[in-house]
XYZ file of C-alpha atoms in Angstrom:
616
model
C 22.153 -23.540 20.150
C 22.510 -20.250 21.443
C 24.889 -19.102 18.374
C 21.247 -19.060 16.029
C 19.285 -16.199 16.686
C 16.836 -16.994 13.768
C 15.875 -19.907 11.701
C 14.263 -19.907 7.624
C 12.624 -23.501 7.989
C 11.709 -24.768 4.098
C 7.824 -24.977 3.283
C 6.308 -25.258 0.366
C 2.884 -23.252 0.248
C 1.409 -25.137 -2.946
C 1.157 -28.448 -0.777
C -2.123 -29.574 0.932
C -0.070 -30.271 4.396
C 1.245 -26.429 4.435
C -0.239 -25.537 7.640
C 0.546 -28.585 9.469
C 4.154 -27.836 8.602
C 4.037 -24.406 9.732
C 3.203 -25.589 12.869
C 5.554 -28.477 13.261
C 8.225 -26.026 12.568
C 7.195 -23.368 15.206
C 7.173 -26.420 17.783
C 9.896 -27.675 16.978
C 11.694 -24.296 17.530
C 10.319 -20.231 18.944
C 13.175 -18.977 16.486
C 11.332 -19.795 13.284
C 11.132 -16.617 11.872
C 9.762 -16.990 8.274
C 10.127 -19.860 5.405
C 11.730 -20.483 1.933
C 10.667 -22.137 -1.062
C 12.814 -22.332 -4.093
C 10.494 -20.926 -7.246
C 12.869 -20.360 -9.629
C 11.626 -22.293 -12.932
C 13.407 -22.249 -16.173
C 11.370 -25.081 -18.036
C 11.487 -28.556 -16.990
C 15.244 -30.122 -15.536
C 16.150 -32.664 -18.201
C 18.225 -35.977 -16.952
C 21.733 -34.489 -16.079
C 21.376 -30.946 -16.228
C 21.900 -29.136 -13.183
C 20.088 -25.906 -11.959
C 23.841 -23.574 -11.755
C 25.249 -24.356 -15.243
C 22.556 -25.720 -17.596
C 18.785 -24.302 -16.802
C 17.605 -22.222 -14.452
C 15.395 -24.528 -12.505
C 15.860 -26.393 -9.306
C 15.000 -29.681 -8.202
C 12.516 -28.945 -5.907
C 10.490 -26.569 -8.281
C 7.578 -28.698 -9.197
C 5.251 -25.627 -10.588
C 5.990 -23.361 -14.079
C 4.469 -20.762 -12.063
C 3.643 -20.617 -8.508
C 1.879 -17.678 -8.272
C -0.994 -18.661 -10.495
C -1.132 -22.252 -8.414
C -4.676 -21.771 -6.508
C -3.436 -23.985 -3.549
C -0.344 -21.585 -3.243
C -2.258 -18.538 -3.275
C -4.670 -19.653 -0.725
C -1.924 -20.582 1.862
C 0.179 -17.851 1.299
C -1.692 -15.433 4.144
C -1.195 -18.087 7.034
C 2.082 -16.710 7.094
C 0.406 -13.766 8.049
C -1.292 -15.412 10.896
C 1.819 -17.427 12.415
C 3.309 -13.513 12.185
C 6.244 -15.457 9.623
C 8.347 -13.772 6.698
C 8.846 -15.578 3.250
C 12.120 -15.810 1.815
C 11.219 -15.678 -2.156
C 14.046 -17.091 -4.847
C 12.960 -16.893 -8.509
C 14.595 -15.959 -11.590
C 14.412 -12.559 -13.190
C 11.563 -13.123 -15.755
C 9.734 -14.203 -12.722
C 10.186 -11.095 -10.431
C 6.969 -9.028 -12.015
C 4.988 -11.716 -11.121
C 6.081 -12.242 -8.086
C 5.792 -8.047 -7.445
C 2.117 -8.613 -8.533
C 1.756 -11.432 -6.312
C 3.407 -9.921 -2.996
C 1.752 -6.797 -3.473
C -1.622 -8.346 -2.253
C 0.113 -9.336 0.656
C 1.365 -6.329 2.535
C 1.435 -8.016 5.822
C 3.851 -10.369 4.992
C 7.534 -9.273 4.827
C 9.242 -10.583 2.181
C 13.466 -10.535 1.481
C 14.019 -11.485 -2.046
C 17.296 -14.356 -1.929
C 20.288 -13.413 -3.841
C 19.544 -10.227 -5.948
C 16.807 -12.058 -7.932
C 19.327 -14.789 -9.334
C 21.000 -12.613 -12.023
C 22.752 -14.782 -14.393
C 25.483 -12.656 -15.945
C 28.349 -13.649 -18.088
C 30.630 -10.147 -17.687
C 30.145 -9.349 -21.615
C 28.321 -6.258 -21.769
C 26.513 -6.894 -25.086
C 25.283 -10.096 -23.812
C 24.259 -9.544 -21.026
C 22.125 -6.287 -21.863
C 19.100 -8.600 -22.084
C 19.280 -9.917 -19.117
C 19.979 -6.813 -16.971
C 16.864 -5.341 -18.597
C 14.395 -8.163 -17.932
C 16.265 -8.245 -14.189
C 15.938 -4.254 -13.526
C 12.126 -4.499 -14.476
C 11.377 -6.869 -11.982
C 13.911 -5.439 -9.551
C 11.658 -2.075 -9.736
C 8.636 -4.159 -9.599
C 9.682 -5.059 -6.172
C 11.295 -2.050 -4.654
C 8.142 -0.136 -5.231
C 6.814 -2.530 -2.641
C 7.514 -0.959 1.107
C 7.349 -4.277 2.737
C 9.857 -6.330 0.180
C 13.446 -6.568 1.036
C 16.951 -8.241 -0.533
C 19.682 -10.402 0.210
C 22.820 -9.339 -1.683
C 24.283 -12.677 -1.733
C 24.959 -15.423 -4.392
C 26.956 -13.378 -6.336
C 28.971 -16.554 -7.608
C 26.402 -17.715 -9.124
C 25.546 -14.175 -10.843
C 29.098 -14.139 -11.988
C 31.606 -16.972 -11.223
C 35.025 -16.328 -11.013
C 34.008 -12.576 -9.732
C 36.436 -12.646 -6.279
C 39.763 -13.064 -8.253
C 38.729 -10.778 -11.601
C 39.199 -7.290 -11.089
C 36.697 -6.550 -14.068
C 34.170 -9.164 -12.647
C 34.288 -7.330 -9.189
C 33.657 -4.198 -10.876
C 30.406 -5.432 -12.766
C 29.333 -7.092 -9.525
C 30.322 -4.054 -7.097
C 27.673 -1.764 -9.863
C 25.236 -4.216 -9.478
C 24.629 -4.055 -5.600
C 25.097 -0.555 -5.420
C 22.330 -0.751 -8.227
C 20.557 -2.826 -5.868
C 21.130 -0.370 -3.106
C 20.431 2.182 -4.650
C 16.300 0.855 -5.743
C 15.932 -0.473 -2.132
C 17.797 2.014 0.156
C 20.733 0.506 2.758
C 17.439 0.204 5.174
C 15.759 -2.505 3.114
C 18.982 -4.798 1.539
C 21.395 -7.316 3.848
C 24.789 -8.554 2.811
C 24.991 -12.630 2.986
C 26.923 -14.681 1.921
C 25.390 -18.114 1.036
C 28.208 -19.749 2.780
C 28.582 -23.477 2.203
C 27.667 -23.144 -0.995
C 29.880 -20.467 -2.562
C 32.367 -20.703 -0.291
C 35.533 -21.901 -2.368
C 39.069 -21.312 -0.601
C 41.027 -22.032 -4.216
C 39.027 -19.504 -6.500
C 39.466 -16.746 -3.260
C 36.082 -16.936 -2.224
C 36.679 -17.025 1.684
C 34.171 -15.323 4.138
C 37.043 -12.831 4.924
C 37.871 -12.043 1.059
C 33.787 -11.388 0.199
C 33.330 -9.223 3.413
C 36.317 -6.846 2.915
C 35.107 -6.659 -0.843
C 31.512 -5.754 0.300
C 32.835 -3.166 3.065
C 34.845 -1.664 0.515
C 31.838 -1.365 -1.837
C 30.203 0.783 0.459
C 32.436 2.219 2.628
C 31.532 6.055 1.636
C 28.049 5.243 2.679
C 27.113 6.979 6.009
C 27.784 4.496 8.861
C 23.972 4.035 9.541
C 23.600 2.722 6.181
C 26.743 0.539 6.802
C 25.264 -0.691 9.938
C 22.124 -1.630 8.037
C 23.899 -3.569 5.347
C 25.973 -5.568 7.295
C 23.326 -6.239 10.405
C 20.837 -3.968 11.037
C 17.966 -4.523 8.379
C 18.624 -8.330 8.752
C 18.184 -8.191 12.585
C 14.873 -5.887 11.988
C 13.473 -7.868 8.902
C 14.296 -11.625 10.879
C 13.135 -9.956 14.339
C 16.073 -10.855 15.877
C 15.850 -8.660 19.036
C 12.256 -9.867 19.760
C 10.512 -7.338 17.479
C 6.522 -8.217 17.599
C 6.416 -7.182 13.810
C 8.795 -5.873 10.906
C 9.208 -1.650 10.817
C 9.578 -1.104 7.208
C 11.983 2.222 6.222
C 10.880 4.148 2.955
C 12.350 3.475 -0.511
C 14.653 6.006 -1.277
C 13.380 8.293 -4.357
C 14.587 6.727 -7.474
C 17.553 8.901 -9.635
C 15.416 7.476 -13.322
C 14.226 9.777 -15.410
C 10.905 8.708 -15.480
C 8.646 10.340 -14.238
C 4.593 10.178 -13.496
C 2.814 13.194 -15.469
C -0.098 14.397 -13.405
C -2.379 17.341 -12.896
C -4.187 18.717 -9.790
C -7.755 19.622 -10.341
C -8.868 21.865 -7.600
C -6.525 24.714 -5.997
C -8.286 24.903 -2.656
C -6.963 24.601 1.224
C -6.205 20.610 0.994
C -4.127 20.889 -2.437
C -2.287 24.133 -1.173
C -1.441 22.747 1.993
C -0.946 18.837 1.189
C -1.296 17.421 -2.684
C 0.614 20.669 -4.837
C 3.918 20.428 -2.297
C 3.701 16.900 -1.529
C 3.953 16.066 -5.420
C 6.418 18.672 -6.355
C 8.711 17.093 -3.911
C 8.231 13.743 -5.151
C 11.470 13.252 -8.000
C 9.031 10.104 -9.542
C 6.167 12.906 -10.688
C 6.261 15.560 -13.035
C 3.301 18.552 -12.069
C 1.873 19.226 -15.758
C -1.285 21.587 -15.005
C -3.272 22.786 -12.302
C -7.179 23.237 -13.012
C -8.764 26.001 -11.231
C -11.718 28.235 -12.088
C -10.625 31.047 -9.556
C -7.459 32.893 -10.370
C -7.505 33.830 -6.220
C -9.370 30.990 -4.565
C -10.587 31.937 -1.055
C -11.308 29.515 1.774
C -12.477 30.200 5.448
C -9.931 27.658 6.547
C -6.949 28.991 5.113
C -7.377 32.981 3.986
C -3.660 33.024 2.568
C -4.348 30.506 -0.226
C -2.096 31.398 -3.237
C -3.103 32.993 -6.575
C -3.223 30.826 -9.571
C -0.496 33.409 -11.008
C 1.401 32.079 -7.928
C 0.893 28.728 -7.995
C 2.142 28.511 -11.919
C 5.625 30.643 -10.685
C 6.270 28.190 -7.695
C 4.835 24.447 -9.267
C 6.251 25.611 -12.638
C 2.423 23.957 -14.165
C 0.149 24.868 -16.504
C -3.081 26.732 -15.279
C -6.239 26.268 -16.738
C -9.872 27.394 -15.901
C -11.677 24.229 -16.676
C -11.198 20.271 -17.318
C -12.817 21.094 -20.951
C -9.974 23.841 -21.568
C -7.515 21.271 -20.595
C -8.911 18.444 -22.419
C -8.664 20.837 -25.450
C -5.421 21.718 -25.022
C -1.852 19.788 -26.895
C -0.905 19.136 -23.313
C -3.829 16.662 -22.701
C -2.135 13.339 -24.618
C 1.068 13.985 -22.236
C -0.696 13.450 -18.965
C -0.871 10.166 -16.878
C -3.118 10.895 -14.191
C -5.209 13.286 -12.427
C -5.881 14.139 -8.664
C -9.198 15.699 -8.497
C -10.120 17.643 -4.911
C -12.766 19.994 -6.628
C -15.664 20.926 -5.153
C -17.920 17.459 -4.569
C -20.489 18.200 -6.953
C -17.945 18.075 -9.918
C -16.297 14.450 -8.661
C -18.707 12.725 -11.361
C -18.035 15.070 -14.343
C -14.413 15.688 -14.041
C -14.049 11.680 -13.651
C -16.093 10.740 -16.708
C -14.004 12.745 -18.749
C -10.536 11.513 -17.321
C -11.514 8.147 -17.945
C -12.651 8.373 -21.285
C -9.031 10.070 -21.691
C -7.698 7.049 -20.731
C -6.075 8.902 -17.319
C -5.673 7.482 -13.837
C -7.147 8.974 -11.043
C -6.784 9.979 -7.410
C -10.287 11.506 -6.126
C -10.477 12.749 -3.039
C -13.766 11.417 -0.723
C -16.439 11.505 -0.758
C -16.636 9.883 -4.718
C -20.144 12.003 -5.223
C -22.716 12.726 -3.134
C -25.054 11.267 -5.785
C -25.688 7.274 -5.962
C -26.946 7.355 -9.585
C -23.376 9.350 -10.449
C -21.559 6.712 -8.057
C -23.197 3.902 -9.761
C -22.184 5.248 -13.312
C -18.243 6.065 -12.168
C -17.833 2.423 -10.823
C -19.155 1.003 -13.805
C -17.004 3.468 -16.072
C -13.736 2.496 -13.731
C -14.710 -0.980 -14.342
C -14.995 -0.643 -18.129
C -11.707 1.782 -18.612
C -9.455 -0.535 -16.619
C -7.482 2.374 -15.190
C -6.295 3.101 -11.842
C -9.139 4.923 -9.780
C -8.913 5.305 -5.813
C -10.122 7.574 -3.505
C -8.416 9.426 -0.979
C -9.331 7.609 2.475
C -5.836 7.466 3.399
C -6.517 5.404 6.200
C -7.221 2.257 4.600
C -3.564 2.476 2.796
C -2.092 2.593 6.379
C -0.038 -0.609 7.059
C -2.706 -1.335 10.001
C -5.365 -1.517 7.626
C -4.320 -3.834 5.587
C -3.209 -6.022 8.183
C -6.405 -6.039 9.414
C -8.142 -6.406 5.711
C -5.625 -9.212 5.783
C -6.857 -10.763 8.672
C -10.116 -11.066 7.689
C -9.916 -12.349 3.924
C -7.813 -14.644 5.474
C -10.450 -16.042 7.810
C -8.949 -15.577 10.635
C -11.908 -13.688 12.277
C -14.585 -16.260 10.444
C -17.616 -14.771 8.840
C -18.242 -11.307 10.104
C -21.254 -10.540 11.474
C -21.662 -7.500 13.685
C -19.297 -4.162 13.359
C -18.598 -1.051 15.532
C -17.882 1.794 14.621
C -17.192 5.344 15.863
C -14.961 8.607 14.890
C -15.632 11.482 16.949
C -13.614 14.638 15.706
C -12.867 18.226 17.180
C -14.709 19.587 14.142
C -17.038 22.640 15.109
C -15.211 25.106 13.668
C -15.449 23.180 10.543
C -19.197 22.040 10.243
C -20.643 25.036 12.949
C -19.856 27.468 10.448
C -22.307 28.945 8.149
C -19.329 30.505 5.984
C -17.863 26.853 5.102
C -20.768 26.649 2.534
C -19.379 23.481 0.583
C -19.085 21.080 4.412
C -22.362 22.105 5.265
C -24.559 23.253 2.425
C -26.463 20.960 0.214
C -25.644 20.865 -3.777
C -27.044 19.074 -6.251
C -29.126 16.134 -5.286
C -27.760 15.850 -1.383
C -30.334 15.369 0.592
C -28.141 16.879 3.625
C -24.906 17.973 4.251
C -22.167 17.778 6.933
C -20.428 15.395 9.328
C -21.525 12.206 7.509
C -19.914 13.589 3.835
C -17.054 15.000 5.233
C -16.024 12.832 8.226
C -18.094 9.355 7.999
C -16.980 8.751 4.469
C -13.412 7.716 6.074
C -15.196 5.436 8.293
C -17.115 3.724 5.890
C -14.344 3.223 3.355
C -12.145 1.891 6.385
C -15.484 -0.981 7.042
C -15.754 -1.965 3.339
C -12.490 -2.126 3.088
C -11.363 -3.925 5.717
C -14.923 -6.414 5.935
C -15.856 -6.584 2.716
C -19.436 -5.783 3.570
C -22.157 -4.955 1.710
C -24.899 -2.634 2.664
C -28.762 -3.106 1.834
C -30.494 -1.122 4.024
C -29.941 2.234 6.646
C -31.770 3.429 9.920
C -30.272 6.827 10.876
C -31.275 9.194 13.867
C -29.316 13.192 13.627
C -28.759 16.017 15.169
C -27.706 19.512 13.430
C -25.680 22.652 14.318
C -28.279 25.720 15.465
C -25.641 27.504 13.752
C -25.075 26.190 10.355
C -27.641 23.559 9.856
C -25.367 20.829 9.546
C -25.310 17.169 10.740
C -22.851 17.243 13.649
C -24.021 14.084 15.687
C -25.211 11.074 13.967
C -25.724 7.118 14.872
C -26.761 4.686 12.168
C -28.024 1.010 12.083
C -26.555 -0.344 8.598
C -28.018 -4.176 7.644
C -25.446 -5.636 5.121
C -26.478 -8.439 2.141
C -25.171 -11.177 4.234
C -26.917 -10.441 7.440
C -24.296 -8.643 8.897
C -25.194 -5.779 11.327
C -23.126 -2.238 11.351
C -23.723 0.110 14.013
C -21.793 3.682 13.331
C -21.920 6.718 15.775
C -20.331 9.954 14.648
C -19.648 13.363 16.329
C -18.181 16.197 15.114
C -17.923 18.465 18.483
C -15.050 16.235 20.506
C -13.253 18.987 22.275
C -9.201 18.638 22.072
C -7.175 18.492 18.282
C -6.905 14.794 17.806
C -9.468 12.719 16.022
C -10.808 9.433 18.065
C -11.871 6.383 16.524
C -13.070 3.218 17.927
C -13.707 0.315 15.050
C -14.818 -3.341 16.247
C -15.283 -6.323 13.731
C -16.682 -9.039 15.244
C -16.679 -12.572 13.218
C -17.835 -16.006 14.101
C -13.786 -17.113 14.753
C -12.646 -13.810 16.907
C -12.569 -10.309 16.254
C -10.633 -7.217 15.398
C -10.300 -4.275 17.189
C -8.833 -0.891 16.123
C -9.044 2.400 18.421
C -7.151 5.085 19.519
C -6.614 9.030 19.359
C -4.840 9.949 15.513
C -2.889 12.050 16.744
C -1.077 9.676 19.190
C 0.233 6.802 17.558
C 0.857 5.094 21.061
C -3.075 5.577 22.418
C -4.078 2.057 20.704
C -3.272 -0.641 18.876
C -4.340 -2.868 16.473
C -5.752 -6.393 17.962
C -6.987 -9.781 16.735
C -8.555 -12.136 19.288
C -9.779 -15.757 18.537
C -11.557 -18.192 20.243
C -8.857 -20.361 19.793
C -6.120 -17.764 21.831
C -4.522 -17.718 18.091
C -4.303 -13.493 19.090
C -2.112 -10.755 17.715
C -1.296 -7.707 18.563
C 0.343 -4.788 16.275
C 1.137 -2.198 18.409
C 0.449 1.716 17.669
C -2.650 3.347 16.245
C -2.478 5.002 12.885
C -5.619 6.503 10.952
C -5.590 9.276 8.569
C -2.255 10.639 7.324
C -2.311 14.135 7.844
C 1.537 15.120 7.757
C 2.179 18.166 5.387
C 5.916 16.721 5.054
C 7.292 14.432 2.856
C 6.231 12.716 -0.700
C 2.571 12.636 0.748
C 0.405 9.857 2.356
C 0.750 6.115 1.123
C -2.824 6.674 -0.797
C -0.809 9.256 -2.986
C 2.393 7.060 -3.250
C 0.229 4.204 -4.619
C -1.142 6.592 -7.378
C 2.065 7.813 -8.347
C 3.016 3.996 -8.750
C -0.081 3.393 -10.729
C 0.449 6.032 -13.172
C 4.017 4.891 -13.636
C 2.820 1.188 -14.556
C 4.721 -0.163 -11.104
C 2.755 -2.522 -8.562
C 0.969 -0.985 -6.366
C -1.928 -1.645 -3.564
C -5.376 -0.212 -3.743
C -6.935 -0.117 -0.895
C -10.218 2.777 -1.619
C -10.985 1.403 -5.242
C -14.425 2.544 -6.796
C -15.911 -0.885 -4.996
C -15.293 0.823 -1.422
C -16.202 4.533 -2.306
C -19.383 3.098 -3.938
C -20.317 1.348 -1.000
C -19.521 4.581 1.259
C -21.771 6.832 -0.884
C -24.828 4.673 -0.773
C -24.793 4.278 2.862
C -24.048 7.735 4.039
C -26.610 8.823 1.070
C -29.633 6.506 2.992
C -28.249 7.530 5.735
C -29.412 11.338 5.161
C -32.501 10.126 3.635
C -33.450 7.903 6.666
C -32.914 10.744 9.025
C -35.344 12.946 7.471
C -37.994 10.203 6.845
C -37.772 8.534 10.057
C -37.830 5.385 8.308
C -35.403 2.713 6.991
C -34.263 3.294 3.532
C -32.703 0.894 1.050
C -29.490 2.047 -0.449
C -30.025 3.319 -3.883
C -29.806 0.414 -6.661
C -28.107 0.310 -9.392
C -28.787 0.692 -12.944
């Protein structure tokens, strides 16, 4: 039938013979695009009740909750593999759950059917309740890049709504509300045609598309074009798209907003985290902490004053976390960034957790295991958002590729590659750059391996789920500064596994390289390319069975100065806000970083291979 572009075939995940229909679907047709499965669950149908007028559950709905099943949750991902989309329909008390459920799924595109099944009844007082539970769930969702929605069913939200010139009013606020959460980019009029299609009440396809194009026709036309075909083409792949392109969510007009301060006023926080979260309208900047009223750095000698700072961030400056932990303005703030000098990582992230704040720390954790060991066990025990900042793993690649392999698709893994080589001498060649190439504390050496190799090993963990036991590591150093500039390790990891890591910090050129391999007993994963040219690579999945993929671009790092920040930064805004949100560098990963690139140091000046350091 040449008239369907796309098909939504119906699966149900929580059955044993999931896969098997997945694959008699894509068989039977190449323009399967994703599935459905009805979830919405409103106790159990009693005999004659029906799902529109009496309770909110439909016939097919066998489970209370489907995100708790087991057998749902573990064949959920092979979506991921057959590259399909899931259509999710629940009711509004079940969107946060769903939020929480999709959010470990980035990989998987999902388009939420008909505005989350609002049930409205047009009286304002009654209906309070249920907008409330609805918008919770609705901003569950939108904080979610890869979630989308279908502004459709609106019958059933409202019945009667065509003909009722108050009804189309309540129903015209909601999907503008709608809009408004998700952006034009990430919503799709439809218009669940047979079903609400009823000539004698007005609703005729022609009456509900000149409603909905007079609804939005003061949007700008690309919007328009979005509604009404543009983000349903992208989201079903209709032109032949390998993968879906998800657009940002538009900043939200609530007055909410995340309460954070930035401890550390150096190059990085000047040039990336102070304007990146003074743009963002979600995040309030409460304090800056900052022991030098005129910082100085090598890299950039036109830092701003403290004095400066306060006049264009509008914060509060103080000299110390103690002085700001003593001051009134400590119980008002959410979270804290912390891109201080390494050696105070452990100290400044003790005390934010026993404040009860979230926080954002940029790599490495420490440079000392026994402090590393203590801050994952304190993260664990405060239960409060902690990443680092390897902004790589929160790239949309990444996670694929983390997908990919918690999904099995790559088997057991059992040998990586991996190698960054960056254009770095000015950086670690430099005697004057005392904190990326001195030793502090108890670092046994200092240079590429803290400053560069920490992304690299965060990506591994984070992606494999490896563990490492044990380090061989040969270096060389700058004559100049002393530091490590070339290094190659041999990592052996608790299930056998075998990592092999080369790093050097003299490419010539401005772009980074990096070449990662994860080889597994199914297939492998492969992720290389130049960072500063998203079209040198690509990420790739190869099986034995010729089950491959293939995302196409190569993103690492997120170095942009523009914008609300990388996604790393995004996700910690969520977190302090209490919104879903993906971490993808908890205190796990940066644990497992520090220990190896800490043997690592320690192997190269013994000669010998050196266990990572245990814990307590």
């Amino acid at each position: 039938c040449p008239q369907v572009a796309g098909i939504v075939a119906a699966a149900d995940p929580s059955t044993a013979e999931f896969e098997t229909v997945l694959q008699r679907c894509l068989c039977a047709s190449p323009r399967v695009k994703g599935i459905r499965w009805i979830l919405n669950w409103d106790g159990e149908l009693q005999p004659g009740e029906t799902p529109t007028v009496h309770r909110a559950t439909w016939p097919r709905t066998t489970k209370a909750n489907y995100f708790s099943d087991p057998t749902f949750a573990a064949h959920y991902p092979l979506l991921a593999r057959y590259n399909l989309s899931f259509d999710l329909q629940c009711n509004p008390a079940q969107l946060t759950a769903a939020a929480a459920f999709v959010a470990q799924h980035p990989a998987i595109p999902v388009v939420l059917d008909h505005i989350g099944s609002l049930k409205l009844t047009g009286d304002c007082a009654c209906d309070a309740e249920a907008l409330q539970v609805w918008r919770t769930g609705m901003a569950a969702l939108a904080a979610l890049p890869h979630t989308y929605v279908k502004l459709s069913m609106l019958s059933y939200s409202l019945p009667g709504w065509v003909q009722d010139k108050g009804k189309q009013q309540v129903m015209r606020d909601v999907v503008m509300e709608v809009i408004g959460l998700f952006g034009a980019g990430r919503c799709m009029f439809a218009s669940n045609f047979p079903v609400d299609r009823d000539p004698a009440s007005g609703a005729t396809a022609h009456a509900l598309y000149s409603l909905y194009r007079s609804w939005v026709a003061h949007l700008p036309e690309a919007d328009q074009r979005d509604l009404f075909s543009g983000t349903a083409s992208r989201f079903y792949r209709l032109n032949g798209e390998a993968t879906v392109t998800h657009p940002e969510r538009p900043p939200q007009a609530s007055g909410t907003a995340a309460r954070i301060v930035v401890c550390g006023a150096g190059w990085w926080s000047q040039g990336w985290h102070l304007p990146q979260l003074h743009r963002n309208p979600q995040v309030q900047l409460v304090a800056i902490v900052e022991p030098a009223p005129a910082p100085r750095s090598t890299i950039n000698p036109d830092l701003k004053t403290t004095a400066e700072l306060k006049a264009v961030y509008g914060a509060e400056i103080f000299r110390s976390i103690d002085e700001l932990l003593a001051s009134p303005l400590a119980m008002e703030v959410d979270g804290i960034l912390v891109a201080s000098v390494h050696a105070s990582h452990y100290d400044i992230g003790m005390k934010a957790l026993q404040r009860g704040w979230h926080i954002l720390m940029e790599k490495p954790m420490t440079t000392d295991p026994a402090e590393a060991w203590a801050l994952a066990k304190a993260v664990e025990a405060h239960k409060k958002v902690f990443m680092v900042n390897n902004s790589a793993n929160f790239r949309a690649h990444s996670r694929q590729a983390h997908e990919w392999v918690k999904a099995g698709f790559v088997g057991t893994v059992r040998f990586v590659q991996c190698a960054m080589m960056s254009p770095l001498s000015w950086l670690f060649e430099d005697p004057a750059n005392v904190g990326w190439v001195r030793p502090t504390g108890n670092m046994v050496g200092n240079g590429f391996a803290w400053g560069q190799a920490s992304h690299t090993f965060a990506w591994v963990y984070f992606v494999t789920g490896l563990t490492p036991e044990s380090v061989f590591c040969h270096m060389s150093y700058s004559r100049e500064s002393g530091a490590d500039i070339f290094n190659s390790a041999t990592i052996h990891c608790s299930n056998g596994a075998i990592i092999s890591m080369q790093g050097v910090a003299t490419l010539p050129g401005t772009g980074k390289k990096i070449d990662n391999k994860v080889f597994g007993t199914d297939g492998c994963i492969t992720y290389s390319g130049t960072d500063t040219d998203p079209d040198s690579g690509a990420l790739i999945l190869e099986r034995h069975d010729g089950q491959d993929q293939r995302r196409p671009q190569f993103y690492f790092e997120s170095l942009d100065t523009d914008g609300l920040g990388p996604e790393s930064l995004q996700a910690f805004v969520a977190g302090c806000l209490g919104r879903p949100y993906f971490n993808a560098a908890d205190a796990n990963v940066a644990l497992k970083a520090v220990l190896t690139i800490d043997a690592m140091y320690r192997s190269a000046k013994s000669g010998c291979v050196e266990e990572v350091a245990p814990g307590p």
